[in-house]
mmCIF file of C-alpha atoms in Angstrom:
data_model
loop_
_atom_site.group_PDB
_atom_site.id
_atom_site.type_symbol
_atom_site.label_atom_id
_atom_site.label_comp_id
_atom_site.label_asym_id
_atom_site.label_seq_id
_atom_site.Cartn_x
_atom_site.Cartn_y
_atom_site.Cartn_z
ATOM 1 C CA MET Z 1 26.840 86.949 14.759
ATOM 2 C CA THR Z 2 28.564 89.722 16.923
ATOM 3 C CA ILE Z 3 30.104 88.647 20.108
ATOM 4 C CA PHE Z 4 30.407 91.442 22.937
ATOM 5 C CA HIS Z 5 33.516 90.633 25.418
ATOM 6 C CA HIS Z 6 36.445 92.256 27.209
ATOM 7 C CA PRO Z 7 39.676 90.811 27.842
ATOM 8 C CA SER Z 8 39.556 92.441 31.183
ATOM 9 C CA CYS Z 9 36.565 90.575 32.738
ATOM 10 C CA LEU Z 10 39.290 87.734 33.607
ATOM 11 C CA GLU Z 11 41.368 89.776 35.744
ATOM 12 C CA TYR Z 12 39.710 88.627 39.159
ATOM 13 C CA SER Z 13 39.479 84.972 40.767
ATOM 14 C CA SER Z 14 40.095 83.686 44.035
ATOM 15 C CA PRO Z 15 41.932 80.137 44.279
ATOM 16 C CA GLY Z 16 39.346 76.998 44.421
ATOM 17 C CA HIS Z 17 36.496 79.377 43.532
ATOM 18 C CA PRO Z 18 34.597 77.423 40.937
ATOM 19 C CA GLU Z 19 33.824 80.767 39.123
ATOM 20 C CA ARG Z 20 37.121 81.180 37.187
ATOM 21 C CA PRO Z 21 36.685 83.389 34.436
ATOM 22 C CA GLU Z 22 39.682 81.857 32.451
ATOM 23 C CA ARG Z 23 37.676 79.483 31.108
ATOM 24 C CA ILE Z 24 36.095 82.263 28.840
ATOM 25 C CA GLY Z 25 39.916 83.337 28.502
ATOM 26 C CA ARG Z 26 40.011 79.642 26.416
ATOM 27 C CA THR Z 27 36.804 80.066 25.097
ATOM 28 C CA ALA Z 28 37.204 83.455 23.078
ATOM 29 C CA PRO Z 29 40.355 82.341 21.018
ATOM 30 C CA LEU Z 30 38.303 78.847 20.113
ATOM 31 C CA LEU Z 31 35.390 81.081 18.855
ATOM 32 C CA LYS Z 32 37.850 83.213 17.094
ATOM 33 C CA ASP Z 33 39.530 80.095 15.323
ATOM 34 C CA ARG Z 34 36.552 78.375 14.412
ATOM 35 C CA HIS Z 35 34.429 81.248 12.941
ATOM 36 C CA PRO Z 36 36.808 83.940 11.775
ATOM 37 C CA ASP Z 37 33.567 85.884 10.424
ATOM 38 C CA TRP Z 38 31.935 86.867 13.537
ATOM 39 C CA ALA Z 39 32.481 90.137 14.896
ATOM 40 C CA TRP Z 40 34.056 90.698 18.148
ATOM 41 C CA ARG Z 41 33.454 94.384 19.972
ATOM 42 C CA LYS Z 42 34.287 95.604 23.550
ATOM 43 C CA PRO Z 43 31.270 96.772 25.730
ATOM 44 C CA ALA Z 44 31.013 99.921 27.486
ATOM 45 C CA ALA Z 45 30.269 99.728 31.096
ATOM 46 C CA ALA Z 46 26.592 100.484 32.316
ATOM 47 C CA THR Z 47 25.724 103.786 33.490
ATOM 48 C CA ASP Z 48 24.190 104.485 36.778
ATOM 49 C CA ALA Z 49 20.927 105.380 35.015
ATOM 50 C CA GLN Z 50 20.798 101.821 33.439
ATOM 51 C CA LEU Z 51 21.350 100.056 36.484
ATOM 52 C CA LEU Z 52 19.245 101.944 38.844
ATOM 53 C CA ARG Z 53 16.154 100.778 36.546
ATOM 54 C CA ALA Z 54 16.970 97.285 37.976
ATOM 55 C CA HIS Z 55 18.723 98.102 41.315
ATOM 56 C CA SER Z 56 18.338 100.423 44.318
ATOM 57 C CA ARG Z 57 21.020 102.960 44.776
ATOM 58 C CA GLU Z 58 22.074 101.526 47.730
ATOM 59 C CA HIS Z 59 22.666 98.381 46.076
ATOM 60 C CA VAL Z 60 24.949 100.181 43.168
ATOM 61 C CA GLU Z 61 26.890 102.448 45.625
ATOM 62 C CA GLY Z 62 27.513 99.052 47.790
ATOM 63 C CA VAL Z 63 29.294 97.258 45.122
ATOM 64 C CA ALA Z 64 31.006 100.442 44.231
ATOM 65 C CA ASN Z 65 32.133 100.955 47.416
ATOM 66 C CA ALA Z 66 32.469 97.125 49.124
ATOM 67 C CA LEU Z 67 35.627 96.580 50.693
ATOM 68 C CA GLU Z 68 34.460 92.878 52.006
ATOM 69 C CA HIS Z 69 33.009 89.885 50.802
ATOM 70 C CA PHE Z 70 29.042 90.234 49.833
ATOM 71 C CA ASP Z 71 28.660 86.237 50.840
ATOM 72 C CA LEU Z 72 30.975 83.170 50.714
ATOM 73 C CA ASP Z 73 29.836 82.567 47.227
ATOM 74 C CA THR Z 74 30.379 86.102 46.078
ATOM 75 C CA PRO Z 75 33.666 87.481 47.033
ATOM 76 C CA PHE Z 76 34.822 90.924 46.965
ATOM 77 C CA TYR Z 77 37.748 91.462 44.349
ATOM 78 C CA PRO Z 78 39.589 94.887 43.479
ATOM 79 C CA ASN Z 79 37.801 96.638 40.724
ATOM 80 C CA ILE Z 80 34.776 94.302 41.201
ATOM 81 C CA GLU Z 81 32.560 96.945 40.226
ATOM 82 C CA GLU Z 82 34.561 98.028 37.101
ATOM 83 C CA HIS Z 83 33.900 94.379 35.604
ATOM 84 C CA ALA Z 84 30.397 93.902 36.872
ATOM 85 C CA ARG Z 85 29.312 97.404 34.893
ATOM 86 C CA ARG Z 86 31.138 96.290 31.875
ATOM 87 C CA SER Z 87 29.525 93.046 32.193
ATOM 88 C CA ALA Z 88 25.912 94.599 32.373
ATOM 89 C CA GLY Z 89 26.878 96.866 29.557
ATOM 90 C CA ALA Z 90 27.473 94.060 27.465
ATOM 91 C CA ALA Z 91 24.210 92.652 28.071
ATOM 92 C CA ILE Z 92 22.845 96.306 27.097
ATOM 93 C CA GLU Z 93 24.432 96.319 23.768
ATOM 94 C CA ALA Z 94 23.965 92.660 22.846
ATOM 95 C CA THR Z 95 20.332 93.553 23.310
ATOM 96 C CA ARG Z 96 20.603 96.733 21.290
ATOM 97 C CA SER Z 97 22.384 94.915 18.388
ATOM 98 C CA ALA Z 98 20.043 92.360 18.241
ATOM 99 C CA LEU Z 99 16.924 94.819 18.198
ATOM 100 C CA ARG Z 100 19.080 96.394 15.251
ATOM 101 C CA GLY Z 101 19.434 92.883 13.195
ATOM 102 C CA GLY Z 102 21.448 90.079 13.664
ATOM 103 C CA ASN Z 103 22.445 87.656 16.531
ATOM 104 C CA ALA Z 104 24.234 88.784 19.510
ATOM 105 C CA VAL Z 105 26.120 87.322 22.436
ATOM 106 C CA SER Z 106 27.542 88.991 25.594
ATOM 107 C CA LEU Z 107 30.509 86.569 26.483
ATOM 108 C CA MET Z 108 31.590 88.067 29.799
ATOM 109 C CA ARG Z 109 31.990 87.423 33.533
ATOM 110 C CA PRO Z 110 30.765 88.111 36.177
ATOM 111 C CA PRO Z 111 27.009 86.573 35.284
ATOM 112 C CA GLY Z 112 24.180 88.276 36.547
ATOM 113 C CA HIS Z 113 21.084 86.225 37.397
ATOM 114 C CA HIS Z 114 21.498 85.541 40.816
ATOM 115 C CA ALA Z 115 21.617 89.095 41.737
ATOM 116 C CA THR Z 116 18.392 90.860 43.215
ATOM 117 C CA ARG Z 117 17.434 94.678 43.351
ATOM 118 C CA ASP Z 118 19.399 94.964 46.626
ATOM 119 C CA ARG Z 119 21.756 92.083 46.694
ATOM 120 C CA ALA Z 120 24.720 90.954 45.041
ATOM 121 C CA MET Z 121 24.933 86.565 45.941
ATOM 122 C CA GLY Z 122 25.629 83.360 43.743
ATOM 123 C CA PHE Z 123 28.645 85.048 41.927
ATOM 124 C CA CYS Z 124 26.310 87.673 40.541
ATOM 125 C CA TYR Z 125 26.710 91.486 41.319
ATOM 126 C CA PHE Z 126 24.258 93.198 38.592
ATOM 127 C CA SER Z 127 21.372 91.160 37.023
ATOM 128 C CA ASN Z 128 22.594 91.793 33.816
ATOM 129 C CA VAL Z 129 19.385 90.244 31.669
ATOM 130 C CA ALA Z 130 17.385 92.501 33.717
ATOM 131 C CA VAL Z 131 19.261 95.570 33.488
ATOM 132 C CA ALA Z 132 19.159 94.556 29.257
ATOM 133 C CA ALA Z 133 15.416 93.992 29.570
ATOM 134 C CA LEU Z 134 14.807 97.127 31.451
ATOM 135 C CA ASP Z 135 16.603 99.174 29.183
ATOM 136 C CA ALA Z 136 15.375 97.804 25.945
ATOM 137 C CA LEU Z 137 11.743 98.593 27.271
ATOM 138 C CA LYS Z 138 13.106 102.238 27.958
ATOM 139 C CA ASN Z 139 14.197 102.294 24.235
ATOM 140 C CA GLY Z 140 11.005 100.905 22.401
ATOM 141 C CA ALA Z 141 10.738 97.385 22.692
ATOM 142 C CA GLU Z 142 7.182 96.507 23.567
ATOM 143 C CA ARG Z 143 7.135 93.067 24.831
ATOM 144 C CA ILE Z 144 10.272 91.028 25.997
ATOM 145 C CA ALA Z 145 10.832 86.872 26.702
ATOM 146 C CA ILE Z 146 13.762 85.920 28.876
ATOM 147 C CA TRP Z 147 14.524 81.969 28.724
ATOM 148 C CA ASP Z 148 16.802 81.049 31.565
ATOM 149 C CA PHE Z 149 18.441 77.320 30.705
ATOM 150 C CA ASP Z 150 20.919 77.747 33.390
ATOM 151 C CA GLY Z 151 20.933 74.840 35.757
ATOM 152 C CA HIS Z 152 20.263 77.104 38.859
ATOM 153 C CA HIS Z 153 17.320 79.148 39.596
ATOM 154 C CA GLY Z 154 17.669 82.687 38.158
ATOM 155 C CA ASN Z 155 16.160 84.052 41.256
ATOM 156 C CA GLY Z 156 17.518 87.564 40.667
ATOM 157 C CA THR Z 157 16.110 88.137 36.971
ATOM 158 C CA GLU Z 158 13.219 86.823 38.671
ATOM 159 C CA ALA Z 159 12.659 89.166 41.380
ATOM 160 C CA ILE Z 160 13.377 91.916 39.088
ATOM 161 C CA VAL Z 161 11.050 91.583 36.494
ATOM 162 C CA ALA Z 162 7.862 89.666 38.507
ATOM 163 C CA HIS Z 163 4.746 91.537 37.756
ATOM 164 C CA ASN Z 164 6.068 93.435 34.907
ATOM 165 C CA GLU Z 165 2.923 92.687 32.485
ATOM 166 C CA ARG Z 166 5.214 93.603 29.365
ATOM 167 C CA ILE Z 167 7.824 90.769 30.395
ATOM 168 C CA ARG Z 168 7.868 86.889 30.538
ATOM 169 C CA PHE Z 169 10.094 84.943 32.167
ATOM 170 C CA ALA Z 170 10.995 81.046 32.362
ATOM 171 C CA SER Z 171 13.601 79.469 34.532
ATOM 172 C CA ILE Z 172 14.606 75.769 33.737
ATOM 173 C CA HIS Z 173 16.544 74.621 36.361
ATOM 174 C CA GLN Z 174 17.215 71.730 39.156
ATOM 175 C CA PHE Z 175 15.510 71.725 42.424
ATOM 176 C CA PRO Z 176 16.715 71.261 44.908
ATOM 177 C CA ALA Z 177 19.554 73.211 44.491
ATOM 178 C CA TYR Z 178 21.366 76.801 44.681
ATOM 179 C CA PRO Z 179 19.430 79.370 45.899
ATOM 180 C CA GLY Z 180 16.713 76.970 46.811
ATOM 181 C CA THR Z 181 14.113 78.991 45.210
ATOM 182 C CA GLY Z 182 12.244 78.542 41.933
ATOM 183 C CA ALA Z 183 9.518 75.928 43.154
ATOM 184 C CA LYS Z 184 6.710 77.808 41.541
ATOM 185 C CA SER Z 185 5.224 79.796 38.664
ATOM 186 C CA PHE Z 186 3.362 82.935 39.253
ATOM 187 C CA ALA Z 187 2.078 85.944 37.347
ATOM 188 C CA ASN Z 188 4.536 86.726 34.271
ATOM 189 C CA ILE Z 189 7.079 83.948 35.788
ATOM 190 C CA ASP Z 190 7.143 80.437 34.556
ATOM 191 C CA ASN Z 191 9.307 78.140 36.487
ATOM 192 C CA TYR Z 192 10.380 74.651 35.456
ATOM 193 C CA PRO Z 193 12.115 72.888 38.633
ATOM 194 C CA ILE Z 194 13.822 69.872 37.916
ATOM 195 C CA ALA Z 195 14.619 66.981 39.975
ATOM 196 C CA PRO Z 196 18.783 66.051 40.262
ATOM 197 C CA TYR Z 197 19.554 63.062 37.694
ATOM 198 C CA THR Z 198 16.704 63.689 35.384
ATOM 199 C CA PRO Z 199 17.242 61.924 31.845
ATOM 200 C CA ARG Z 200 18.299 64.760 29.179
ATOM 201 C CA GLU Z 201 15.428 63.971 26.871
ATOM 202 C CA ALA Z 202 13.182 64.749 29.722
ATOM 203 C CA ILE Z 203 15.151 68.092 30.254
ATOM 204 C CA LEU Z 204 15.073 68.769 26.903
ATOM 205 C CA ASP Z 205 11.100 68.295 26.331
ATOM 206 C CA ILE Z 206 10.584 71.017 29.597
ATOM 207 C CA ALA Z 207 13.025 73.032 27.965
ATOM 208 C CA ARG Z 208 11.028 72.971 24.580
ATOM 209 C CA ARG Z 209 7.715 73.435 26.212
ATOM 210 C CA SER Z 210 9.038 76.688 28.158
ATOM 211 C CA LEU Z 211 10.527 78.164 24.948
ATOM 212 C CA ASP Z 212 7.067 77.285 23.164
ATOM 213 C CA LYS Z 213 5.417 79.046 25.875
ATOM 214 C CA LEU Z 214 7.549 82.040 25.506
ATOM 215 C CA ILE Z 215 7.247 82.628 21.969
ATOM 216 C CA GLY Z 216 3.418 82.740 22.522
ATOM 217 C CA PHE Z 217 3.825 85.521 24.182
ATOM 218 C CA GLU Z 218 4.730 87.477 20.869
ATOM 219 C CA PRO Z 219 7.704 89.308 22.175
ATOM 220 C CA ASP Z 220 9.596 91.467 19.777
ATOM 221 C CA LEU Z 221 12.950 90.458 22.033
ATOM 222 C CA LEU Z 222 14.204 87.302 23.315
ATOM 223 C CA LEU Z 223 16.895 87.450 25.508
ATOM 224 C CA VAL Z 224 18.487 84.100 27.127
ATOM 225 C CA SER Z 225 20.434 83.629 29.919
ATOM 226 C CA ALA Z 226 22.412 80.668 28.871
ATOM 227 C CA GLY Z 227 24.251 79.038 31.512
ATOM 228 C CA PHE Z 228 25.982 75.506 30.733
ATOM 229 C CA ASP Z 229 26.306 73.896 34.203
ATOM 230 C CA ALA Z 230 23.399 71.687 33.189
ATOM 231 C CA TYR Z 231 26.274 69.587 31.747
ATOM 232 C CA ALA Z 232 26.128 65.905 32.675
ATOM 233 C CA ARG Z 233 30.097 66.428 34.429
ATOM 234 C CA ASP Z 234 29.531 70.023 35.695
ATOM 235 C CA PRO Z 235 30.778 69.832 39.322
ATOM 236 C CA LEU Z 236 28.095 71.961 40.858
ATOM 237 C CA LEU Z 237 24.960 70.392 40.133
ATOM 238 C CA GLN Z 238 23.508 66.654 38.950
ATOM 239 C CA LEU Z 239 21.912 67.270 35.628
ATOM 240 C CA THR Z 240 22.412 65.494 32.545
ATOM 241 C CA LEU Z 241 22.742 67.458 29.054
ATOM 242 C CA GLU Z 242 25.662 66.180 26.764
ATOM 243 C CA ARG Z 243 27.360 68.660 24.525
ATOM 244 C CA GLU Z 244 24.785 67.985 21.462
ATOM 245 C CA ASP Z 245 22.091 68.841 23.810
ATOM 246 C CA PHE Z 246 23.271 72.016 24.091
ATOM 247 C CA ALA Z 247 23.467 72.360 20.271
ATOM 248 C CA ILE Z 248 19.866 71.411 20.131
ATOM 249 C CA LEU Z 249 18.888 74.275 22.638
ATOM 250 C CA GLY Z 250 21.124 76.644 19.844
ATOM 251 C CA GLY Z 251 19.338 75.284 16.821
ATOM 252 C CA TRP Z 252 15.733 75.875 18.205
ATOM 253 C CA LEU Z 253 17.308 79.377 18.272
ATOM 254 C CA SER Z 254 17.782 79.472 14.868
ATOM 255 C CA LYS Z 255 14.464 78.552 13.816
ATOM 256 C CA ILE Z 256 12.905 81.912 15.488
ATOM 257 C CA ASP Z 257 12.269 85.002 13.964
ATOM 258 C CA THR Z 258 12.319 87.284 16.824
ATOM 259 C CA PRO Z 259 15.678 88.885 17.746
ATOM 260 C CA ILE Z 260 17.418 87.101 20.033
ATOM 261 C CA ALA Z 261 20.414 88.566 22.419
ATOM 262 C CA VAL Z 262 22.424 86.263 24.857
ATOM 263 C CA ALA Z 263 24.005 86.539 28.103
ATOM 264 C CA LEU Z 264 26.578 83.732 29.299
ATOM 265 C CA GLU Z 265 25.513 82.923 33.079
ATOM 266 C CA GLY Z 266 27.146 79.838 34.761
ATOM 267 C CA GLY Z 267 28.952 76.807 33.420
ATOM 268 C CA TYR Z 268 31.955 75.171 35.816
ATOM 269 C CA SER Z 269 33.182 72.148 34.073
ATOM 270 C CA ASN Z 270 36.636 72.472 31.937
ATOM 271 C CA GLU Z 271 34.546 71.854 28.614
ATOM 272 C CA LEU Z 272 32.556 74.875 29.161
ATOM 273 C CA PRO Z 273 34.690 76.413 25.863
ATOM 274 C CA GLU Z 274 33.260 73.418 23.828
ATOM 275 C CA LEU Z 275 29.700 73.757 25.421
ATOM 276 C CA ILE Z 276 29.456 77.345 24.066
ATOM 277 C CA ASP Z 277 30.825 76.863 20.674
ATOM 278 C CA ALA Z 278 28.609 73.888 20.248
ATOM 279 C CA PHE Z 279 25.196 76.049 21.391
ATOM 280 C CA LEU Z 280 26.295 78.905 19.165
ATOM 281 C CA THR Z 281 27.283 77.032 16.259
ATOM 282 C CA ALA Z 282 24.165 75.570 16.139
ATOM 283 C CA TRP Z 283 22.709 78.809 16.704
ATOM 284 C CA GLN Z 284 24.497 80.457 13.819
ATOM 285 C CA PRO Z 285 26.421 77.902 11.500
#
């Protein structure tokens, strides 16, 4: 297992905002203590060329030159462009590492799956997994599957990869919930809307079916948008998964021969470090 992480991703926050990178500050030492054999790497920032495969030039320049909040959920912070570029770069490096052999994780903030081609939203500035997927296609991958089990719909990833026949995207998410999309499937997009308070066994059944369908696409790379806000005590949603259920998701990955890279998305409970550890430990004990 290789973890791509840079401590500087902890350097932005707003009082009272649910997106608090300090949770990752508690996750990294926990993982290092429990898994001393895992490798840690500091990622480089994504380049313009890498970002422009997924985003418009106006958006990339807008993040670089911003001086005010993007919306109520997505604040402007000093150096946010640097943080967002490094998070996208970590997803790229994790993907390239997976293609070379071995499991790889981007443990970074900010998340990415709500950012569309032209808009920062939902705590996300660049669409990390979409950027990584398009980089992989440019550098030898032929078919890519994206499995997004964050409790919110991955609208940004969907918008960027929709109708790309070399990519299959699946999102399992609460509906209705932010951002209000993801009710229907189309083309290469498989959406699995889940009602609030759906029993955890039913959520796991849907997740299993979604993953099986992606593997049936016969990808040579599986990218995972790993969000932990489907946790029963997450403050932003009303889903029902427990710690051991995230271990089940990780266990499924351990039985897949396809190269896999994981990028962290949401998760807003104080138990986030334990949830991430349960998932990663089951994937690679």
